[in-house]
Amino acid sequence: MPSAHPSPAPAAPLHPSDAPASEALFARARRVVPGGVNSPVRAFRSVGGTPRFVTSARGAYLTDADGREYVDLIGSWGPMILGHTHPDVLRAVTEAAGRGFSYGTPSENEIALAEEIVARIEPVEQVRLVSSGTEATMSALRLARGITGRSRVVKFAGCYHGHVDALLAAAGSGVATFGLPDSAGVPQSAAAETIVLPYNDIEALEAAFAADGEHIAAVITEAAPGNMGVVPPLPGFTEALRRITRAHGALLISDEVMTGFRCSRAGWYGLEGPYDSGAPDLFTFGKVMGGGFPAAAFGGSAAHMAYLAPDGPVYQAGTLSGNPVATAAGLATLRGCTDDVYSHLTTTAHTIADAAAAELTKAGVPHTIQWAGSMFSIFLTEGPVTNYDQAKTTSSPAYAAFFHSMLDQGVHLPPSAYEAWFVSAAHDDAALDRVVEALPEAARAASESFATIAP
Ligand SMILES: *Cc1c(COP(=O)(O)O)cnc(C)c1O
């Protein structure tokens, strides 16, 4: 007699690239969220396939809705420097949440987080807390314009500073061009005050200042760019930025949202500074300093920061700025970033990068690995890569093949060829073994992709 509840056929083993639960969630998401995601790169557009919907994350691992586990090399794009759900951070967050979620009045943790930052980066005497890196750069730009009374701003092609209207202009390379907006919805007028220059090109900067110096409020740069892949400043470039801006009365804004507290205790500044020509005027921070919660900051000398409301005329505010749960997470994360953690990040990153280089070489795949402290990225092109035009010669199809092979083998890389790979204090030998074991197959997949697209 047939049972009313026949036992299901034994589940067919999932092929590694199947992700039925994520597919269903993605379809559901696309009905109510544009493109199914809340930040475009998560949609896997440049690598194809279905983004994995994560249900939990612990240590070095992500678990997706299909119950599959991945070694995570995204690290939430930087913040998870101690690994996911680190016990000290979890405790700090839980305790803070138990005392209230948001006060709308000042609280002591805001001071403690500011003190932690100020103690690390010598030129930063004061910081204002905000909730995202975008807010930090937007506010730093307004402050620089308020201080100087000038309107124009110089940025470098390939540098990302969040989705601030004036900074989305990245078009134009090789020569100084007035920015054309990269995004619909950014009026020409917002980008018209933005001068986009090729990165690492001192002559282009000198020419821009010779032509327009008295109108330029600031140069904003990623301290060591990580958003076109990792493209560190050539020796002398940061010094030149400082020298030229100072000579023309413009400010230098160092965007350390990605590199801050990642490259070293004091970010990229801690590795490359102090500079003979002087320190940047303003710094922006985010990612690591929020420990996975929305917290970011911008800072500089007390004299410059005094231009901000309520002391000064430059208005800036935020309902959730200095949020008690976010500041608790950030504080616990920064305090957890010991010298041991930084040396572990370096060793771990080099283990992965060395193994990747060996396998790519064996498979005959052109590649260049570039570094900013323990932050690295792998360009699938002959290097070196010193600017955005060169970065764009990386092979996106080969990266997509490499990415999917790694994903099938349980390693989640950033779903874009232009991103740094992020390791954490929780990436132990077991996690590294899984990455290293997956690399030969992934290198072969990249090599086949090169063969297919070769002329
Ligand atoms: C991530 C990033 C930003 C933007 O930060 P959000 O928190 O995403 O707004 C700005 N600048 C740099 C260098 C970044 O890497």
Tab-separated table of N, CA, C and O in Angstrom, residues 39 41-42 54 57 59-62 72-85 257-258 262 286-288 290-294 412-415 419-424 427:
chain	number	residue	atom	x	y	z
A	39	SER	N	23.137	46.910	-4.214
A	39	SER	CA	24.368	47.552	-4.651
A	39	SER	C	24.784	46.784	-5.906
A	39	SER	O	24.860	45.553	-5.874
A	41	VAL	N	27.152	45.741	-7.954
A	41	VAL	CA	28.150	44.702	-8.243
A	41	VAL	C	27.710	43.343	-7.689
A	41	VAL	O	28.141	42.301	-8.171
A	42	ARG	N	26.817	43.364	-6.710
A	42	ARG	CA	26.349	42.099	-6.130
A	42	ARG	C	25.542	41.268	-7.118
A	42	ARG	O	25.307	40.081	-6.880
A	54	VAL	N	23.270	34.895	0.939
A	54	VAL	CA	23.944	34.369	2.125
A	54	VAL	C	22.968	34.335	3.299
A	54	VAL	O	22.185	35.258	3.509
A	57	ALA	N	27.257	33.985	8.159
A	57	ALA	CA	28.688	34.148	7.914
A	57	ALA	C	29.410	34.030	9.247
A	57	ALA	O	28.982	34.622	10.248
A	59	GLY	N	33.565	33.557	10.819
A	59	GLY	CA	34.992	33.399	10.560
A	59	GLY	C	35.324	33.730	9.118
A	59	GLY	O	35.006	34.809	8.620
A	60	ALA	N	35.931	32.770	8.424
A	60	ALA	CA	36.340	32.994	7.039
A	60	ALA	C	35.285	32.521	6.043
A	60	ALA	O	35.539	32.508	4.844
A	61	TYR	N	34.113	32.132	6.527
A	61	TYR	CA	33.156	31.436	5.663
A	61	TYR	C	31.809	32.136	5.544
A	61	TYR	O	31.307	32.722	6.497
A	62	LEU	N	31.247	31.995	4.326
A	62	LEU	CA	29.863	32.382	4.059
A	62	LEU	C	29.072	31.102	3.828
A	62	LEU	O	29.578	30.172	3.198
A	72	ASP	N	35.373	33.037	2.128
A	72	ASP	CA	34.991	34.379	1.695
A	72	ASP	C	36.219	35.251	1.458
A	72	ASP	O	36.977	35.519	2.392
A	73	LEU	N	36.405	35.677	0.226
A	73	LEU	CA	37.497	36.612	-0.064
A	73	LEU	C	36.958	37.994	-0.457
A	73	LEU	O	37.666	38.816	-1.050
A	74	ILE	N	35.682	38.244	-0.110
A	74	ILE	CA	35.114	39.589	-0.304
A	74	ILE	C	35.208	40.372	1.006
A	74	ILE	O	35.538	41.555	1.003
A	75	GLY	N	34.918	39.684	2.100
A	75	GLY	CA	35.004	40.347	3.402
A	75	GLY	C	34.119	41.577	3.495
A	75	GLY	O	34.521	42.585	4.089
A	76	SER	N	32.911	41.468	2.872
A	76	SER	CA	31.994	42.608	2.821
A	76	SER	C	32.666	43.824	2.173
A	76	SER	O	32.367	44.966	2.504
A	77	TRP	N	33.618	43.568	1.282
A	77	TRP	CA	34.374	44.600	0.558
A	77	TRP	C	35.312	45.346	1.486
A	77	TRP	O	35.650	46.502	1.247
A	78	GLY	N	35.732	44.676	2.549
A	78	GLY	CA	36.771	45.264	3.394
A	78	GLY	C	36.519	45.266	4.893
A	78	GLY	O	37.443	45.057	5.669
A	79	PRO	N	35.290	45.533	5.327
A	79	PRO	CA	35.073	45.705	6.774
A	79	PRO	C	35.416	44.499	7.642
A	79	PRO	O	35.824	44.665	8.797
A	80	MET	N	35.270	43.265	7.107
A	80	MET	CA	35.339	42.107	7.995
A	80	MET	C	36.781	41.654	8.232
A	80	MET	O	37.134	40.494	8.084
A	81	ILE	N	37.600	42.578	8.657
A	81	ILE	CA	39.032	42.339	8.810
A	81	ILE	C	39.331	41.302	9.896
A	81	ILE	O	40.339	40.602	9.839
A	82	LEU	N	38.438	41.182	10.876
A	82	LEU	CA	38.665	40.181	11.929
A	82	LEU	C	37.986	38.857	11.595
A	82	LEU	O	38.088	37.893	12.361
A	83	GLY	N	37.280	38.796	10.480
A	83	GLY	CA	36.462	37.628	10.162
A	83	GLY	C	35.028	37.898	10.584
A	83	GLY	O	34.755	38.841	11.334
A	84	HIS	N	34.116	37.062	10.054
A	84	HIS	CA	32.690	37.282	10.337
A	84	HIS	C	32.337	36.894	11.767
A	84	HIS	O	32.848	35.907	12.304
A	85	THR	N	31.431	37.675	12.359
A	85	THR	CA	30.831	37.348	13.659
A	85	THR	C	31.915	37.109	14.709
A	85	THR	O	31.822	36.180	15.510
A	257	VAL	N	38.895	55.220	2.711
A	257	VAL	CA	37.724	54.400	3.074
A	257	VAL	C	38.063	52.914	2.953
A	257	VAL	O	37.685	52.114	3.809
A	258	MET	N	38.817	52.547	1.920
A	258	MET	CA	39.171	51.133	1.768
A	258	MET	C	40.479	50.787	2.490
A	258	MET	O	40.588	49.764	3.156
A	262	ARG	N	43.280	49.031	7.185
A	262	ARG	CA	43.428	47.771	6.449
A	262	ARG	C	44.900	47.575	6.077
A	262	ARG	O	45.483	46.531	6.367
A	286	GLY	N	36.066	54.540	6.308
A	286	GLY	CA	34.806	53.788	6.295
A	286	GLY	C	35.136	52.316	6.484
A	286	GLY	O	36.098	51.979	7.164
A	287	LYS	N	34.386	51.470	5.868
A	287	LYS	CA	34.649	50.024	5.832
A	287	LYS	C	35.171	49.463	7.165
A	287	LYS	O	34.369	49.248	8.062
A	288	VAL	N	36.471	49.244	7.346
A	288	VAL	CA	36.965	48.588	8.572
A	288	VAL	C	36.466	49.307	9.832
A	288	VAL	O	36.078	48.668	10.815
A	290	GLY	N	33.823	50.564	10.668
A	290	GLY	CA	32.456	50.258	11.085
A	290	GLY	C	32.288	48.803	11.479
A	290	GLY	O	31.222	48.410	11.964
A	291	GLY	N	33.323	47.996	11.258
A	291	GLY	CA	33.269	46.590	11.656
A	291	GLY	C	32.084	45.838	11.060
A	291	GLY	O	31.637	44.840	11.623
A	292	GLY	N	31.561	46.300	9.916
A	292	GLY	CA	30.424	45.634	9.291
A	292	GLY	C	29.111	46.374	9.523
A	292	GLY	O	28.066	45.979	9.013
A	293	PHE	N	29.166	47.454	10.300
A	293	PHE	CA	27.977	48.288	10.525
A	293	PHE	C	28.186	49.631	9.833
A	293	PHE	O	29.317	49.981	9.481
A	294	PRO	N	27.097	50.387	9.630
A	294	PRO	CA	27.251	51.660	8.922
A	294	PRO	C	27.915	52.721	9.795
A	294	PRO	O	27.252	53.392	10.573
A	412	HIS	N	34.544	32.113	-2.574
A	412	HIS	CA	33.797	33.254	-3.116
A	412	HIS	C	34.728	34.450	-3.279
A	412	HIS	O	35.076	35.129	-2.320
A	413	LEU	N	35.116	34.694	-4.543
A	413	LEU	CA	35.925	35.874	-4.872
A	413	LEU	C	34.985	37.054	-5.110
A	413	LEU	O	33.790	36.871	-5.333
A	414	PRO	N	35.517	38.278	-5.136
A	414	PRO	CA	34.680	39.409	-5.558
A	414	PRO	C	34.192	39.179	-6.995
A	414	PRO	O	34.993	38.768	-7.847
A	415	PRO	N	32.910	39.437	-7.250
A	415	PRO	CA	32.362	39.177	-8.587
A	415	PRO	C	32.684	40.270	-9.600
A	415	PRO	O	31.810	40.708	-10.345
A	419	GLU	N	38.313	44.394	-8.472
A	419	GLU	CA	38.216	44.537	-7.022
A	419	GLU	C	39.398	43.872	-6.340
A	419	GLU	O	39.933	42.873	-6.825
A	420	ALA	N	39.749	44.424	-5.186
A	420	ALA	CA	40.762	43.787	-4.350
A	420	ALA	C	40.170	42.535	-3.714
A	420	ALA	O	38.958	42.413	-3.556
A	421	TRP	N	41.043	41.589	-3.369
A	421	TRP	CA	40.626	40.403	-2.619
A	421	TRP	C	40.940	40.672	-1.153
A	421	TRP	O	42.051	41.091	-0.816
A	422	PHE	N	39.962	40.404	-0.291
A	422	PHE	CA	40.150	40.729	1.124
A	422	PHE	C	40.257	39.483	1.989
A	422	PHE	O	39.368	38.644	1.977
A	423	VAL	N	41.342	39.397	2.744
A	423	VAL	CA	41.505	38.311	3.709
A	423	VAL	C	41.216	38.855	5.111
A	423	VAL	O	41.067	40.060	5.309
A	424	SER	N	41.135	37.944	6.071
A	424	SER	CA	40.824	38.364	7.444
A	424	SER	C	41.671	37.573	8.423
A	424	SER	O	42.338	36.600	8.058
A	427	HIS	N	41.092	33.794	8.416
A	427	HIS	CA	41.520	32.895	7.341
A	427	HIS	C	42.676	32.036	7.856
A	427	HIS	O	43.826	32.465	7.850
